[in-house]
Short mmCIF file of C-alpha atoms and ligand atoms in Angstrom, two decimals:
data_model
loop_
_atom_site.label_atom_id
_atom_site.label_comp_id
_atom_site.label_asym_id
_atom_site.label_seq_id
_atom_site.Cartn_x
_atom_site.Cartn_y
_atom_site.Cartn_z
CA MET A 1 -6.52 -18.97 -21.48
CA LYS A 2 -3.78 -17.18 -19.55
CA VAL A 3 -4.72 -14.70 -16.82
CA PRO A 4 -1.70 -12.80 -15.49
CA LEU A 5 -1.62 -11.09 -12.11
CA VAL A 6 0.27 -8.03 -13.34
CA ASP A 7 0.69 -6.79 -16.89
CA LEU A 8 2.57 -3.51 -16.98
CA ARG A 9 3.11 -3.71 -20.73
CA SER A 10 -0.62 -3.14 -21.27
CA GLN A 11 -0.49 0.09 -19.26
CA TYR A 12 2.31 1.22 -21.53
CA GLU A 13 0.47 0.17 -24.70
CA GLU A 14 -2.65 2.09 -23.65
CA LEU A 15 -0.68 5.31 -23.08
CA LYS A 16 2.30 4.74 -25.37
CA GLU A 17 2.13 8.00 -27.31
CA ASP A 18 1.74 10.19 -24.24
CA LEU A 19 4.32 8.29 -22.20
CA ASP A 20 6.91 8.36 -24.98
CA ALA A 21 6.36 12.09 -25.48
CA ALA A 22 6.56 12.81 -21.75
CA VAL A 23 9.81 10.90 -21.29
CA LEU A 24 11.43 12.37 -24.41
CA SER A 25 10.45 15.86 -23.33
CA VAL A 26 12.26 15.36 -20.00
CA LEU A 27 15.32 14.01 -21.79
CA SER A 28 15.49 16.97 -24.12
CA SER A 29 14.81 19.49 -21.34
CA GLY A 30 18.13 18.76 -19.64
CA ASN A 31 16.33 19.07 -16.30
CA TYR A 32 16.33 15.69 -14.56
CA ALA A 33 15.82 16.28 -10.86
CA SER A 34 13.27 18.31 -8.90
CA GLY A 35 11.74 20.05 -11.91
CA GLU A 36 8.33 21.02 -13.17
CA ASN A 37 6.96 17.48 -13.47
CA VAL A 38 7.76 16.70 -9.84
CA ARG A 39 6.17 19.94 -8.65
CA LEU A 40 3.01 19.41 -10.73
CA LEU A 41 2.73 15.76 -9.71
CA GLU A 42 2.91 16.77 -6.05
CA GLU A 43 0.08 19.26 -6.58
CA GLU A 44 -2.07 16.88 -8.59
CA ILE A 45 -1.76 13.91 -6.25
CA ALA A 46 -2.15 15.97 -3.07
CA ALA A 47 -5.24 17.71 -4.50
CA SER A 48 -6.80 14.37 -5.48
CA CYS A 49 -6.39 13.19 -1.88
CA ASN A 50 -7.69 16.48 -0.43
CA CYS A 51 -4.29 16.99 1.19
CA ARG A 52 -2.50 20.32 1.35
CA TYR A 53 1.02 19.03 0.70
CA GLY A 54 2.59 16.28 -1.39
CA ILE A 55 6.32 15.65 -1.04
CA ALA A 56 7.61 13.42 -3.83
CA CYS A 57 10.48 11.09 -3.00
CA ASN A 58 12.37 8.08 -4.19
CA SER A 59 10.15 5.23 -2.99
CA GLY A 60 7.28 4.33 -0.73
CA THR A 61 9.80 3.03 1.77
CA ASP A 62 11.52 6.43 1.83
CA ALA A 63 8.14 8.15 2.19
CA LEU A 64 7.55 6.09 5.34
CA LYS A 65 11.08 6.61 6.59
CA ILE A 66 11.14 10.37 5.99
CA GLY A 67 7.59 10.74 7.27
CA LEU A 68 8.48 9.06 10.58
CA GLN A 69 11.68 11.10 10.88
CA ALA A 70 9.77 14.33 10.22
CA MET A 71 7.35 13.28 12.99
CA GLY A 72 10.31 13.01 15.33
CA ILE A 73 10.52 9.23 15.68
CA SER A 74 14.01 8.39 16.95
CA GLU A 75 16.09 6.06 19.12
CA GLY A 76 14.02 3.90 21.44
CA ASP A 77 10.59 5.12 20.31
CA GLU A 78 7.93 2.46 19.94
CA VAL A 79 5.65 2.48 16.93
CA ILE A 80 2.56 0.26 16.86
CA THR A 81 1.82 -1.57 13.61
CA THR A 82 0.86 -5.06 12.36
CA PRO A 83 2.98 -8.07 11.41
CA PHE A 84 0.81 -8.66 8.31
CA THR A 85 2.26 -6.09 5.92
CA PHE A 86 5.11 -5.57 3.49
CA VAL A 87 8.45 -5.50 5.28
CA ALA A 88 9.09 -1.83 4.36
CA THR A 89 6.59 -0.72 7.00
CA ILE A 90 8.83 -1.90 9.82
CA GLU A 91 12.15 -1.17 8.10
CA ALA A 92 11.10 2.49 8.16
CA ILE A 93 10.53 2.33 11.92
CA ILE A 94 13.77 0.48 12.68
CA GLN A 95 15.92 2.63 10.39
CA ASN A 96 14.82 5.63 12.44
CA GLY A 97 16.04 3.90 15.59
CA GLY A 98 12.51 2.94 16.59
CA LYS A 99 11.02 -0.37 17.62
CA PRO A 100 7.98 -1.89 15.93
CA VAL A 101 5.41 -3.16 18.41
CA PHE A 102 2.96 -5.51 16.75
CA VAL A 103 -0.79 -5.73 17.13
CA ASP A 104 -2.80 -8.43 15.35
CA ILE A 105 -5.16 -7.79 12.43
CA THR A 106 -8.88 -8.43 12.04
CA SER A 107 -9.72 -11.51 10.00
CA ASP A 108 -12.10 -9.70 7.65
CA SER A 109 -10.17 -6.52 6.72
CA TYR A 110 -6.56 -7.71 7.32
CA ASN A 111 -6.05 -4.25 8.86
CA ILE A 112 -5.01 -3.50 12.43
CA ASP A 113 -7.41 -4.74 15.12
CA VAL A 114 -8.13 -1.51 16.97
CA SER A 115 -9.49 -3.36 20.01
CA GLN A 116 -5.95 -4.59 20.70
CA ILE A 117 -4.05 -1.31 20.30
CA GLU A 118 -4.41 0.03 23.85
CA ARG A 119 -2.86 -3.11 25.34
CA ALA A 120 0.27 -2.50 23.23
CA ILE A 121 0.81 1.08 24.39
CA SER A 122 3.74 1.67 26.75
CA PRO A 123 5.38 4.84 28.09
CA ARG A 124 7.74 4.68 25.09
CA THR A 125 4.99 4.53 22.45
CA LYS A 126 5.18 7.53 20.13
CA ALA A 127 3.10 6.61 17.12
CA ILE A 128 0.69 4.24 15.41
CA LEU A 129 1.40 3.14 11.83
CA PRO A 130 -1.74 1.53 10.38
CA ILE A 131 -1.59 -0.01 6.90
CA HIS A 132 -4.48 0.37 4.43
CA LEU A 133 -3.85 -3.13 3.21
CA PHE A 134 -4.89 -4.34 -0.25
CA GLY A 135 -6.60 -0.98 -0.95
CA GLN A 136 -9.02 -0.79 2.00
CA ILE A 137 -8.53 2.01 4.54
CA ALA A 138 -8.08 0.94 8.17
CA ASP A 139 -10.59 1.92 10.89
CA MET A 140 -9.09 5.38 11.15
CA GLU A 141 -11.84 6.94 13.29
CA SER A 142 -11.13 4.46 16.10
CA ILE A 143 -7.37 4.73 15.62
CA MET A 144 -7.49 8.54 15.86
CA GLU A 145 -9.65 8.34 18.97
CA ILE A 146 -7.02 6.21 20.71
CA ALA A 147 -4.15 8.34 19.36
CA GLU A 148 -5.74 11.55 20.61
CA ALA A 149 -6.51 10.10 24.02
CA LYS A 150 -2.93 8.78 24.41
CA ASN A 151 -1.18 11.67 22.68
CA LEU A 152 0.28 9.54 19.87
CA LEU A 153 1.07 10.54 16.29
CA VAL A 154 -0.33 8.56 13.36
CA LEU A 155 1.32 7.85 10.01
CA GLU A 156 -0.82 6.05 7.42
CA ASP A 157 0.91 3.45 5.26
CA ALA A 158 -1.10 4.24 2.12
CA ALA A 159 1.27 2.43 -0.26
CA GLN A 160 -1.59 0.23 -1.48
CA SER A 161 -4.53 2.63 -1.25
CA ILE A 162 -4.25 5.56 -3.65
CA GLY A 163 -7.81 6.48 -4.63
CA SER A 164 -9.42 4.65 -1.69
CA THR A 165 -11.92 6.40 0.57
CA ARG A 166 -13.42 5.76 4.00
CA ASN A 167 -16.57 7.56 5.09
CA GLY A 168 -16.01 9.67 1.99
CA LYS A 169 -12.46 10.73 2.89
CA PRO A 170 -9.33 9.79 0.91
CA ASN A 171 -6.22 8.35 2.54
CA GLY A 172 -3.93 10.92 4.15
CA ASN A 173 -6.67 12.81 5.98
CA TRP A 174 -6.58 11.14 9.39
CA GLY A 175 -2.96 10.78 10.43
CA ILE A 176 -0.49 13.64 10.54
CA ALA A 177 0.96 12.19 7.33
CA ALA A 178 0.60 9.31 4.89
CA ALA A 179 3.04 7.49 2.63
CA LEU A 180 2.22 6.54 -0.96
CA SER A 181 4.22 4.13 -3.13
CA PHE A 182 4.48 4.31 -6.90
CA PHE A 183 6.37 1.05 -7.30
CA PRO A 184 5.53 -0.19 -10.82
CA THR A 185 3.03 -2.84 -9.65
CA LYS A 186 1.04 -0.49 -7.40
CA ASN A 187 -2.31 0.87 -8.67
CA LEU A 188 -0.41 3.96 -9.84
CA GLY A 189 3.07 2.81 -10.82
CA ALA A 190 6.14 4.61 -12.15
CA ALA A 191 8.72 3.13 -14.52
CA GLY A 192 10.93 2.47 -11.51
CA ASP A 193 10.88 3.42 -7.84
CA ALA A 194 8.98 6.45 -6.55
CA GLY A 195 6.85 7.51 -3.59
CA MET A 196 5.20 10.48 -1.89
CA ILE A 197 4.45 11.84 1.56
CA LEU A 198 1.01 13.41 1.98
CA THR A 199 0.23 15.77 4.83
CA ASN A 200 -1.93 18.69 5.90
CA ASP A 201 0.70 19.80 8.41
CA GLN A 202 3.05 22.52 7.24
CA ASP A 203 5.89 21.62 9.63
CA ILE A 204 5.84 17.98 8.55
CA ALA A 205 5.79 19.12 4.91
CA ASP A 206 8.75 21.49 5.36
CA ARG A 207 10.79 18.97 7.30
CA SER A 208 10.06 16.18 4.82
CA ARG A 209 11.07 18.41 1.92
CA ASN A 210 14.37 19.13 3.63
CA LEU A 211 14.99 15.52 4.64
CA ARG A 212 14.65 14.22 1.09
CA VAL A 213 17.63 16.39 0.06
CA HIS A 214 20.16 15.69 2.81
CA GLY A 215 18.36 17.74 5.45
CA MET A 216 19.17 20.96 3.65
CA ALA A 217 16.96 23.86 4.70
CA LYS A 218 16.35 27.19 2.98
CA GLN A 219 19.99 28.11 2.59
CA GLN A 220 22.13 26.01 0.27
CA TYR A 221 24.66 23.79 2.04
CA LEU A 222 23.17 24.51 5.45
CA TYR A 223 21.95 21.32 7.10
CA ASP A 224 19.31 21.23 9.84
CA ASP A 225 18.80 17.48 9.84
CA ILE A 226 20.60 14.28 8.91
CA GLY A 227 18.81 13.58 5.66
CA HIS A 228 18.63 11.35 2.60
CA THR A 229 19.13 11.35 -1.16
CA SER A 230 15.51 10.80 -1.99
CA ARG A 231 14.44 13.14 -4.75
CA MET A 232 11.97 11.82 -7.31
CA ASP A 233 13.35 11.76 -10.86
CA GLU A 234 11.70 14.05 -13.41
CA ILE A 235 11.27 11.05 -15.73
CA GLN A 236 9.33 9.17 -13.06
CA ALA A 237 7.18 12.20 -12.32
CA ALA A 238 6.45 12.66 -16.03
CA VAL A 239 5.43 9.00 -16.37
CA LEU A 240 3.26 9.20 -13.25
CA ARG A 241 1.49 12.35 -14.43
CA VAL A 242 0.45 10.59 -17.63
CA LYS A 243 -0.69 7.42 -15.84
CA PHE A 244 -2.47 9.41 -13.13
CA THR A 245 -5.03 10.61 -15.70
CA LYS A 246 -6.18 6.97 -15.93
CA LEU A 247 -6.08 6.02 -12.25
CA ALA A 248 -9.80 6.50 -11.49
CA GLN A 249 -10.74 4.46 -14.55
CA TRP A 250 -8.22 1.75 -13.69
CA ASN A 251 -9.43 1.56 -10.09
CA GLU A 252 -12.98 1.26 -11.39
CA ALA A 253 -11.93 -1.65 -13.63
CA ARG A 254 -10.47 -3.40 -10.58
CA ASN A 255 -13.85 -2.98 -8.84
CA ILE A 256 -15.72 -4.43 -11.82
CA HIS A 257 -13.37 -7.40 -11.80
CA ALA A 258 -13.79 -7.80 -8.04
CA ARG A 259 -17.59 -8.02 -8.46
CA ILE A 260 -17.19 -10.86 -11.00
CA TYR A 261 -15.22 -12.91 -8.44
CA ASP A 262 -17.59 -11.92 -5.60
CA ARG A 263 -20.50 -13.38 -7.53
CA ALA A 264 -18.64 -16.51 -8.59
CA LEU A 265 -17.39 -17.29 -5.08
CA ALA A 266 -20.59 -16.50 -3.16
CA GLU A 267 -21.57 -19.42 -0.94
CA THR A 268 -18.48 -21.44 -1.56
CA ASP A 269 -15.68 -22.30 0.82
CA ILE A 270 -13.52 -19.59 -0.77
CA THR A 271 -14.18 -16.33 1.07
CA PRO A 272 -14.12 -13.13 -1.03
CA PRO A 273 -12.56 -10.02 0.54
CA ALA A 274 -14.92 -8.19 2.90
CA ILE A 275 -15.88 -4.57 2.44
CA VAL A 276 -15.95 -3.49 6.06
CA SER A 277 -18.24 -0.93 7.64
CA GLY A 278 -17.04 2.60 6.85
CA THR A 279 -15.34 1.71 3.56
CA THR A 280 -16.71 3.88 0.77
CA TYR A 281 -14.24 2.89 -1.94
CA HIS A 282 -11.98 -0.14 -2.01
CA THR A 283 -9.35 0.04 -4.76
CA TYR A 284 -8.41 -3.66 -4.74
CA HIS A 285 -4.68 -3.25 -5.00
CA GLN A 286 -5.11 -6.94 -4.33
CA TYR A 287 -8.27 -9.03 -4.50
CA THR A 288 -7.41 -11.38 -1.68
CA VAL A 289 -9.54 -14.41 -0.88
CA ARG A 290 -9.26 -16.83 1.99
CA CYS A 291 -9.25 -20.58 1.49
CA SER A 292 -8.39 -23.32 3.99
CA ARG A 293 -7.00 -25.40 1.10
CA ARG A 294 -4.98 -22.46 -0.19
CA ASP A 295 -1.93 -24.25 -1.59
CA GLU A 296 -4.10 -26.76 -3.44
CA PHE A 297 -6.24 -23.88 -4.75
CA LYS A 298 -3.17 -22.01 -5.97
CA ALA A 299 -1.86 -25.10 -7.78
CA TYR A 300 -5.27 -25.70 -9.38
CA LEU A 301 -5.45 -22.12 -10.66
CA GLY A 302 -1.92 -22.43 -12.02
CA GLU A 303 -2.76 -25.64 -13.90
CA HIS A 304 -5.54 -23.69 -15.62
CA GLY A 305 -3.40 -20.68 -16.56
CA VAL A 306 -4.62 -18.38 -13.78
CA ALA A 307 -1.82 -16.60 -11.92
CA SER A 308 -2.12 -15.89 -8.20
CA ALA A 309 0.15 -14.78 -5.38
CA ILE A 310 0.43 -15.01 -1.62
CA TYR A 311 0.59 -11.67 0.20
CA TYR A 312 2.06 -12.48 2.66
CA PRO A 313 3.36 -16.01 3.28
CA ILE A 314 5.27 -15.31 6.52
CA PRO A 315 4.24 -12.72 9.12
CA LEU A 316 6.94 -10.21 10.04
CA HIS A 317 7.18 -11.35 13.68
CA LEU A 318 8.40 -14.76 12.45
CA GLN A 319 10.98 -13.44 9.96
CA PRO A 320 14.60 -14.26 10.80
CA ALA A 321 15.73 -10.62 10.53
CA TYR A 322 13.25 -9.60 13.23
CA ALA A 323 13.74 -12.49 15.65
CA TYR A 324 15.48 -10.00 17.96
CA LEU A 325 12.11 -8.37 18.64
CA GLY A 326 11.39 -11.46 20.73
CA TYR A 327 8.04 -12.56 19.34
CA ARG A 328 7.03 -16.19 18.97
CA GLU A 329 4.71 -18.32 16.90
CA GLY A 330 1.22 -18.00 18.35
CA ASP A 331 1.63 -14.35 19.35
CA PHE A 332 -0.55 -13.08 16.47
CA PRO A 333 -2.87 -15.94 15.53
CA VAL A 334 -5.06 -13.99 13.10
CA SER A 335 -2.02 -12.85 11.08
CA GLU A 336 -0.49 -16.32 11.19
CA ARG A 337 -3.71 -17.90 9.96
CA ALA A 338 -4.00 -15.29 7.18
CA CYS A 339 -0.50 -16.22 6.02
CA ARG A 340 -1.69 -19.84 5.64
CA GLU A 341 -5.00 -19.02 3.94
CA VAL A 342 -4.79 -15.90 1.75
CA LEU A 343 -4.47 -15.86 -2.02
CA SER A 344 -4.61 -12.84 -4.34
CA LEU A 345 -6.37 -13.30 -7.69
CA PRO A 346 -5.87 -11.26 -10.90
CA VAL A 347 -7.92 -8.02 -10.97
CA GLN A 348 -5.54 -5.69 -12.78
CA PRO A 349 -7.33 -3.19 -15.03
CA HIS A 350 -6.07 -4.44 -18.38
CA LEU A 351 -7.62 -7.88 -18.11
CA THR A 352 -10.60 -8.43 -20.38
CA THR A 353 -13.99 -9.35 -18.91
CA GLU A 354 -13.58 -12.74 -20.58
CA GLN A 355 -10.28 -13.33 -18.79
CA VAL A 356 -11.73 -12.44 -15.39
CA GLU A 357 -14.87 -14.49 -15.99
CA TYR A 358 -12.69 -17.43 -16.96
CA ALA A 359 -10.52 -17.04 -13.84
CA ALA A 360 -13.66 -16.74 -11.68
CA ASP A 361 -15.08 -19.90 -13.30
CA VAL A 362 -11.89 -21.82 -12.59
CA ALA A 363 -11.96 -20.63 -8.98
CA ARG A 364 -15.63 -21.53 -8.57
CA HIS A 365 -15.06 -24.91 -10.09
CA PHE A 366 -12.37 -25.66 -7.52
CA ALA A 367 -14.60 -24.45 -4.68
CA VAL A 368 -17.68 -26.35 -5.76
CA ALA A 369 -15.96 -29.54 -6.85
CA LYS A 370 -13.77 -29.84 -3.75
CA ALA A 371 -16.20 -28.63 -1.09
CA GLY A 372 -19.40 -29.98 -2.61
CA VAL A 373 -21.19 -26.73 -1.85
C1 PLP B 401 4.93 -1.27 -1.61
C2 PLP B 401 4.77 -1.05 -0.16
C3 PLP B 401 5.68 -0.27 0.57
C4 PLP B 401 6.98 0.23 0.02
O1 PLP B 401 6.92 0.92 -1.14
P1 PLP B 401 8.17 0.94 -2.15
O2 PLP B 401 7.79 2.01 -3.09
O3 PLP B 401 8.26 -0.40 -2.76
O4 PLP B 401 9.38 1.29 -1.36
C5 PLP B 401 5.40 -0.01 1.90
N1 PLP B 401 4.31 -0.53 2.50
C6 PLP B 401 3.44 -1.30 1.85
C7 PLP B 401 2.25 -1.83 2.58
C8 PLP B 401 3.64 -1.60 0.50
O5 PLP B 401 2.78 -2.39 -0.13
#
């Protein structure tokens, strides 16, 4: 049996009629940028996250970049984040002239270790950029407490957490803004690149809206800011609106699949992902286990037709492009160890129960046979 990690064709097959109709209707409308679909998508997504404003843009990376710019991050500003994330998180900081300052993660949540944030704060620190990694929201209450005490802004990297909640609140309700990604493989994926800024702050919303179209304010061809070409396409918005009707159901399927692995891996040497205190809903963008024999485990799964992936194999502080930041091996031991031990297993919503049970059996067999548990 084959168990793929991602299967975007199945999403299309499930919604084929509606997706085809939505795309064709955009094509025949002659209206391809900043139209009705974008406006409605912004309303629908923002409302689902209990946020006042949604500003659709070209990608999750742009949502981070524009969000930070709207917050006023510029030359020389330090932004605290973790080295265990997708590279876009720090590109957004650096492309605004800022400097990422890393703080290690906790070994159970893979999110920022709040006990180490204060040590990283300097007179140049302007913001904290926590990531809600793999679909679990970071410890935002503690982060906001530090941010308020030290007068720092907070942007949530919510690229992997649409639909997630913490203490009953959806992402985007702690920081001054949050960035969503609709890259095709995310829990809600477009048919190409797309993203969105969420905020409850009207100034951030207005500035972000201007920045995505070259920094143009109310009057045409009058520029307040140095901006971007980062509109969301109408076709992408139309596709996302159709898929969004299924998101809750798809996230629920990921949870059902996660429980199958949880049961299979209990009391083995393969550690299932933790649901940390405060998490009310984990959306398992990735179901990421920890295994000291990770590479062997990955090979074993592969031999049995079960796909898996390593998010992330190399922490950002050890990437060649960011050597200039001056970090060294050993600086963030929890992140470095995670890079050696993590493996993400297939939980995508279109897998059948049989497929997930098979994958869980294969995983359990490896754990039991090799560890003798
Ligand atoms: C996907 C992702 C991004 C970037 O989103 P794109 O839409 O691919 O530009 C940023 N941060 C994290 C944590 C991501 O997973």
